[in-house]
XYZ file of C-alpha atoms in Angstrom:
420
model
C -18.888 102.725 93.033
C -19.088 105.655 90.814
C -19.136 103.491 86.756
C -21.097 104.834 84.086
C -24.178 102.755 82.844
C -23.481 99.309 80.375
C -19.548 97.570 81.445
C -19.516 98.264 85.969
C -16.119 97.649 85.054
C -15.150 100.624 84.137
C -14.441 103.289 86.631
C -15.231 106.780 85.623
C -12.979 109.062 88.347
C -10.768 112.000 87.335
C -8.020 113.210 89.761
C -9.914 115.344 91.272
C -12.858 114.379 91.950
C -10.462 111.421 93.547
C -8.986 113.942 95.404
C -12.073 116.203 96.435
C -13.718 113.186 98.277
C -12.263 114.167 101.728
C -8.865 115.724 102.987
C -8.144 113.893 106.295
C -5.400 115.170 108.357
C -3.741 113.145 110.765
C -1.486 115.283 113.686
C 0.502 114.312 117.157
C -1.366 115.150 120.574
C 1.072 117.041 122.303
C 1.008 115.634 125.167
C 1.009 111.734 125.677
C -0.712 109.675 128.074
C -0.507 106.518 130.320
C 1.158 106.343 133.611
C 4.189 103.986 132.969
C 4.263 103.085 129.314
C 3.653 106.235 127.435
C 2.497 106.257 124.132
C 1.599 108.549 120.893
C -2.051 109.901 119.818
C -2.868 111.129 116.996
C -5.934 113.555 116.121
C -7.324 112.886 112.842
C -9.629 114.821 111.419
C -11.696 114.958 108.254
C -13.429 117.115 106.016
C -15.916 114.763 104.345
C -17.515 113.779 108.054
C -16.712 116.765 109.502
C -14.925 114.851 112.044
C -12.056 114.811 114.290
C -11.630 111.651 116.397
C -7.938 110.370 118.784
C -6.911 107.239 117.826
C -3.587 105.236 118.647
C -1.071 103.370 116.302
C -2.805 100.166 116.784
C -6.068 101.621 116.329
C -5.460 101.722 113.004
C -3.645 98.079 112.654
C -7.499 97.088 113.599
C -9.051 99.282 110.947
C -5.952 98.417 108.758
C -6.607 93.880 109.496
C -10.483 95.137 109.000
C -9.967 96.643 105.540
C -7.332 93.423 104.271
C -10.860 90.730 105.921
C -13.497 93.036 103.998
C -11.757 93.742 101.365
C -8.920 91.369 99.885
C -9.261 92.314 96.245
C -8.728 95.569 96.620
C -5.188 98.031 97.205
C -5.023 98.460 100.876
C -2.270 100.387 100.976
C 0.155 99.132 104.310
C 0.706 100.766 107.395
C 4.508 102.936 108.618
C 6.010 99.510 110.939
C 6.174 99.943 114.543
C 8.991 100.951 116.928
C 8.236 99.394 120.047
C 11.298 101.151 122.223
C 13.164 103.868 121.590
C 11.202 105.908 118.946
C 12.616 109.375 118.838
C 11.391 112.533 117.011
C 11.728 111.884 113.626
C 10.722 108.066 113.459
C 7.621 109.912 115.382
C 6.831 112.556 112.202
C 8.162 109.430 109.981
C 5.213 107.803 110.543
C 3.059 110.051 111.594
C 3.035 111.084 107.733
C 3.239 107.097 106.158
C 0.129 107.353 108.668
C -1.388 110.531 106.569
C -0.535 109.028 103.575
C -2.140 105.825 103.825
C -5.763 106.553 105.512
C -5.895 109.987 103.046
C -5.415 106.471 99.929
C -8.593 104.747 102.055
C -10.800 107.501 102.198
C -10.444 108.419 98.787
C -10.592 104.510 96.961
C -13.827 104.031 95.535
C -15.425 100.791 97.384
C -13.409 102.006 100.886
C -15.066 105.465 101.476
C -18.303 104.506 100.466
C -17.884 101.458 103.263
C -19.515 101.680 107.340
C -16.234 101.028 108.654
C -13.932 104.062 107.646
C -17.370 106.031 108.429
C -16.792 103.963 111.845
C -12.728 104.877 111.487
C -12.803 108.476 111.230
C -16.215 109.395 113.070
C -16.456 106.846 115.771
C -15.834 109.022 118.908
C -16.472 106.295 122.136
C -13.646 104.855 124.036
C -13.102 101.440 121.696
C -13.127 102.202 118.450
C -11.229 98.586 118.288
C -14.171 96.804 119.495
C -16.741 98.348 117.516
C -14.363 97.563 114.455
C -13.844 93.596 115.041
C -17.267 93.810 116.277
C -18.614 94.887 112.331
C -16.213 92.511 110.867
C -17.648 89.459 112.195
C -20.657 90.483 111.202
C -20.306 90.725 107.791
C -18.603 88.644 104.838
C -15.764 90.157 102.234
C -16.585 92.119 99.303
C -16.625 88.986 97.097
C -20.019 87.526 99.919
C -21.760 91.044 99.294
C -20.954 92.172 95.973
C -23.924 91.468 93.916
C -22.316 91.355 90.569
C -19.516 88.410 91.928
C -21.558 85.596 90.366
C -21.449 87.366 86.838
C -17.832 88.977 87.272
C -16.320 86.915 84.831
C -18.976 88.291 81.787
C -17.405 91.728 82.631
C -14.188 90.486 81.892
C -12.067 91.142 78.600
C -10.676 87.746 76.757
C -7.209 88.354 77.316
C -8.001 89.195 80.754
C -4.653 87.182 81.833
C -2.326 89.040 79.405
C -3.630 92.688 80.581
C -2.409 91.645 84.024
C 0.882 90.793 83.061
C 1.029 93.252 80.934
C -0.067 96.432 83.734
C 1.706 94.209 86.642
C 5.173 95.366 84.779
C 4.299 98.579 83.710
C 3.157 99.570 86.943
C 6.823 97.699 88.300
C 8.831 99.774 86.120
C 6.788 102.937 87.040
C 7.585 102.415 91.233
C 11.334 101.635 90.270
C 11.723 105.183 88.493
C 9.666 106.880 90.876
C 11.437 105.466 93.952
C 14.647 107.229 92.669
C 12.820 109.882 91.770
C 11.701 110.798 95.382
C 15.509 109.421 96.422
C 16.649 112.489 94.669
C 13.999 114.769 95.676
C 14.413 113.270 99.424
C 18.646 114.081 99.044
C 17.574 117.331 97.382
C 15.426 118.280 100.701
C 18.575 117.668 102.789
C 20.807 119.674 101.205
C 18.381 122.778 101.925
C 18.333 122.452 104.691
C 21.912 122.051 105.342
C 22.705 124.884 102.712
C 19.879 126.975 105.260
C 21.994 125.391 108.496
C 25.396 126.482 107.031
C 24.064 130.115 106.116
C 22.867 130.991 109.569
C 26.570 129.335 110.959
C 28.300 131.631 108.698
C 26.129 134.652 109.562
C 26.521 134.035 113.423
C 30.309 133.413 112.658
C 30.185 136.959 111.099
C 28.377 137.904 114.506
C 31.795 136.536 116.624
C 34.159 138.273 114.814
C 32.467 141.434 115.835
C 32.954 140.685 119.792
C 36.422 139.845 119.118
C 38.267 141.374 122.065
C 34.768 143.018 123.411
C 34.391 143.043 126.825
C 31.834 139.941 126.644
C 28.970 140.047 123.827
C 26.979 143.423 125.328
C 30.366 145.589 126.109
C 32.457 147.741 123.818
C 35.384 146.644 122.122
C 38.372 148.152 124.776
C 40.949 145.898 124.155
C 44.239 148.453 122.620
C 45.813 147.911 118.761
C 49.301 147.097 118.981
C 51.725 149.703 118.108
C 52.371 148.394 114.507
C 48.460 148.506 113.642
C 47.820 152.263 114.964
C 48.593 154.197 111.339
C 45.065 152.370 110.308
C 43.360 152.780 114.100
C 39.797 153.104 112.011
C 39.628 150.066 109.929
C 38.996 146.904 112.254
C 36.559 149.537 113.561
C 34.234 150.277 110.651
C 34.427 146.420 109.558
C 33.315 144.958 112.499
C 30.121 147.523 112.642
C 29.492 146.826 108.795
C 30.398 142.656 109.597
C 27.540 142.997 112.366
C 25.097 144.235 109.766
C 25.394 140.995 107.489
C 25.281 138.283 109.660
C 21.578 139.155 109.661
C 21.362 139.136 106.015
C 22.491 135.923 106.255
C 20.068 134.768 108.869
C 17.637 135.696 105.947
C 18.990 133.561 103.522
C 19.128 130.921 106.258
C 15.278 130.508 106.484
C 14.612 131.080 102.876
C 16.810 127.849 102.366
C 15.182 126.333 105.492
C 11.476 127.862 103.791
C 12.070 126.440 100.551
C 13.824 123.139 102.304
C 9.786 122.395 104.061
C 8.022 123.293 101.242
C 9.489 120.694 98.594
C 9.476 118.402 101.648
C 5.852 118.759 101.631
C 4.180 119.255 98.342
C 7.223 116.949 96.404
C 8.377 114.382 98.624
C 5.169 113.673 100.983
C 3.019 113.375 97.135
C 5.508 110.808 96.111
C 5.626 108.973 98.922
C 2.096 109.387 98.294
C 2.135 107.619 94.894
C 4.494 105.308 95.556
C 2.905 104.207 99.046
C -0.180 103.511 95.747
C 1.507 101.250 93.710
C 3.507 99.204 96.549
C -0.367 99.116 97.417
C -1.375 97.558 93.809
C 2.021 95.709 94.192
C 1.154 93.692 97.032
C -2.582 92.479 95.554
C -0.672 91.168 92.470
C 1.077 89.020 94.910
C -2.222 88.337 97.003
C -3.878 87.170 93.612
C -1.347 84.676 92.855
C -0.540 83.246 96.023
C -4.002 83.904 97.680
C -6.733 82.872 95.058
C -5.397 81.236 92.536
C -3.258 79.181 94.924
C -6.119 78.460 97.042
C -7.709 77.653 93.378
C -4.732 75.092 92.599
C -4.913 73.285 95.679
C -8.897 72.567 95.546
C -8.685 71.119 92.197
C -5.419 69.159 93.420
C -8.007 67.934 96.140
C -10.515 67.285 93.576
C -8.414 65.074 91.735
C -7.334 62.674 94.603
C -10.511 61.826 95.683
C -12.025 61.086 91.718
C -9.189 59.082 92.347
C -10.150 57.247 95.721
C -13.721 57.135 93.491
C -12.048 55.218 91.061
C -9.984 52.956 93.339
C -12.763 52.493 95.852
C -15.256 51.524 93.005
C -13.194 48.866 91.356
C -12.597 46.639 94.764
C -16.116 46.789 95.479
C -15.801 48.870 98.818
C -19.043 49.042 100.905
C -21.683 51.698 100.030
C -21.613 54.179 102.842
C -18.503 54.682 102.128
C -18.669 55.089 98.632
C -21.796 57.427 99.822
C -19.596 59.143 102.110
C -16.920 59.866 99.357
C -19.221 60.905 96.833
C -21.077 63.711 99.196
C -17.183 64.286 99.753
C -16.453 65.181 96.178
C -20.072 67.178 95.440
C -18.269 69.148 98.928
C -15.669 69.634 96.899
C -17.161 70.457 93.398
C -18.376 73.722 95.155
C -15.488 74.673 96.574
C -13.972 74.609 93.480
C -17.335 76.296 91.740
C -16.492 79.395 94.252
C -12.939 79.710 94.149
C -13.458 80.463 90.831
C -15.872 82.034 91.127
C -13.851 84.473 93.860
C -10.226 83.809 91.031
C -12.371 85.546 87.988
C -13.821 88.402 91.145
C -10.071 89.380 91.824
C -9.332 89.694 88.266
C -12.364 91.683 87.911
C -11.314 93.917 90.868
C -7.610 94.273 89.774
C -8.552 95.249 86.455
C -10.838 98.443 88.610
C -7.660 98.717 90.687
C -5.513 98.814 87.813
C -8.177 102.196 86.106
C -7.786 103.529 89.556
C -3.819 103.426 89.995
C -4.341 105.067 86.211
C -6.041 107.802 87.304
C -3.651 108.686 90.189
C -0.961 109.082 87.136
C -1.659 112.853 87.062
C -0.428 113.118 89.830
C 2.877 113.388 88.759
C 2.432 116.438 87.051
C 1.418 118.105 90.021
C 4.345 117.128 91.229
C 6.082 117.565 89.171
C 5.121 121.450 88.880
C 5.195 121.924 92.016
C 9.095 121.379 92.351
C 9.853 123.664 89.585
C 7.082 126.397 91.312
C 9.496 126.164 94.377
C 12.752 126.190 92.858
C 11.650 129.436 90.900
C 10.322 130.685 94.011
C 12.872 129.599 96.484
C 15.058 131.275 93.998
C 13.765 134.271 93.235
C 13.356 135.053 96.807
C 17.073 134.312 97.858
C 18.418 136.065 94.436
C 16.758 139.267 95.959
C 18.542 139.331 99.720
C 21.729 138.564 97.839
C 20.991 141.418 95.859
C 20.093 143.911 98.705
C 23.169 142.251 100.793
C 24.945 143.426 98.230
C 25.084 147.279 98.170
C 26.334 146.392 101.622
C 29.836 145.153 100.644
C 30.627 148.782 100.329
C 31.729 149.245 103.537
C 33.615 146.710 104.214
C 36.592 148.348 101.346
C 37.516 151.113 103.839
C 39.820 153.784 103.104
C 43.402 154.953 105.180
C 40.573 156.873 107.099
C 38.068 154.805 107.865
C 35.499 155.733 105.213
C 34.269 152.994 102.268
C 36.430 153.256 99.837
C 35.243 152.264 95.894
C 35.086 148.136 95.618
C 37.277 147.746 92.516
C 36.852 144.619 90.676
C 38.429 141.929 91.629
C 41.928 140.697 90.050
C 42.985 137.691 89.594
C 45.616 137.558 92.782
C 45.023 138.776 95.984
C 47.509 141.726 95.692
C 48.805 144.060 92.708
C 52.003 143.629 90.999
């Protein structure tokens, strides 16, 4: 981990440095493999390792389990859920995006990025990556057993670490709740942009369909005779049809611009909000693991120790056999070692939590990038849409035809549809 000299607890990273560690792409492999049970395969390419490997969802699962085994006191992002049957295209795409967020958060995480299991997952191209990952996990213990500072973690912790932990946990929970709402609104705006694109396209198609009313097929010309009472303005309908046909092209262009804006905001705004939320969720999960894992085990070890001490006192009072007393003493010493180890793990867990909290704060400026992308997308989208609308306006003159089919001057609309 990159740390300044002196206090190893402190991180010296910027968001730019963090993002520059790696950029991992996760793409669906077009063809599915397997004779009977079809499965989805992903092409995973790492910029840092200059590698391209193929992975299945279960490979990600084993990798995730290995990370949790080796780094129980770090923010390990959650994997998207597995869907056994009926995985439609929308679900598969959502899972691909989630896997991409997961592997990028892992690839940029300071301890993870320097670990051999990450390199193995991103660059091993052999037939059985799962066994390789499991073998790697069995050979080495967790981070506590391999960190040279683990036994001294308490020396680097501030005196009010428990208070800081409680405050940080509450702050991250509040930030998560707020950004969860922002993400939901951003998703709704993207959905509306895509719906708007679809409506504009249908609107344009309907204009074109109007031009085919009365035609002898889509490619034929209008051969239907006009009713006698319309013969006075016999050229009006033909002129209108020609004008409407031209406008349908403009509406198709508007639809394309609206769809592009929706897609851009989905990639640059919604996905980055989801990445940030995945990170915050991993912090919340880590806090829960700390309380339910290390602290709970420590308390159980202390409770077991107190029971043994009582048994020892009882044995002394009742003058039991020397052998049974010696066995009890040996178990007590053993339990004291367990408690000492649990206390060291508890301090190391807080040490890691302190660093993970700093890492979350390194990611916080990502929010300004997200808002900047949102504003720029809105400006660019409205600018491009406005240009098309402005280009379309002069063509409306063709819709205002005079009594002999010639374009009539466009007048400003009145309050009603007819003049009085």
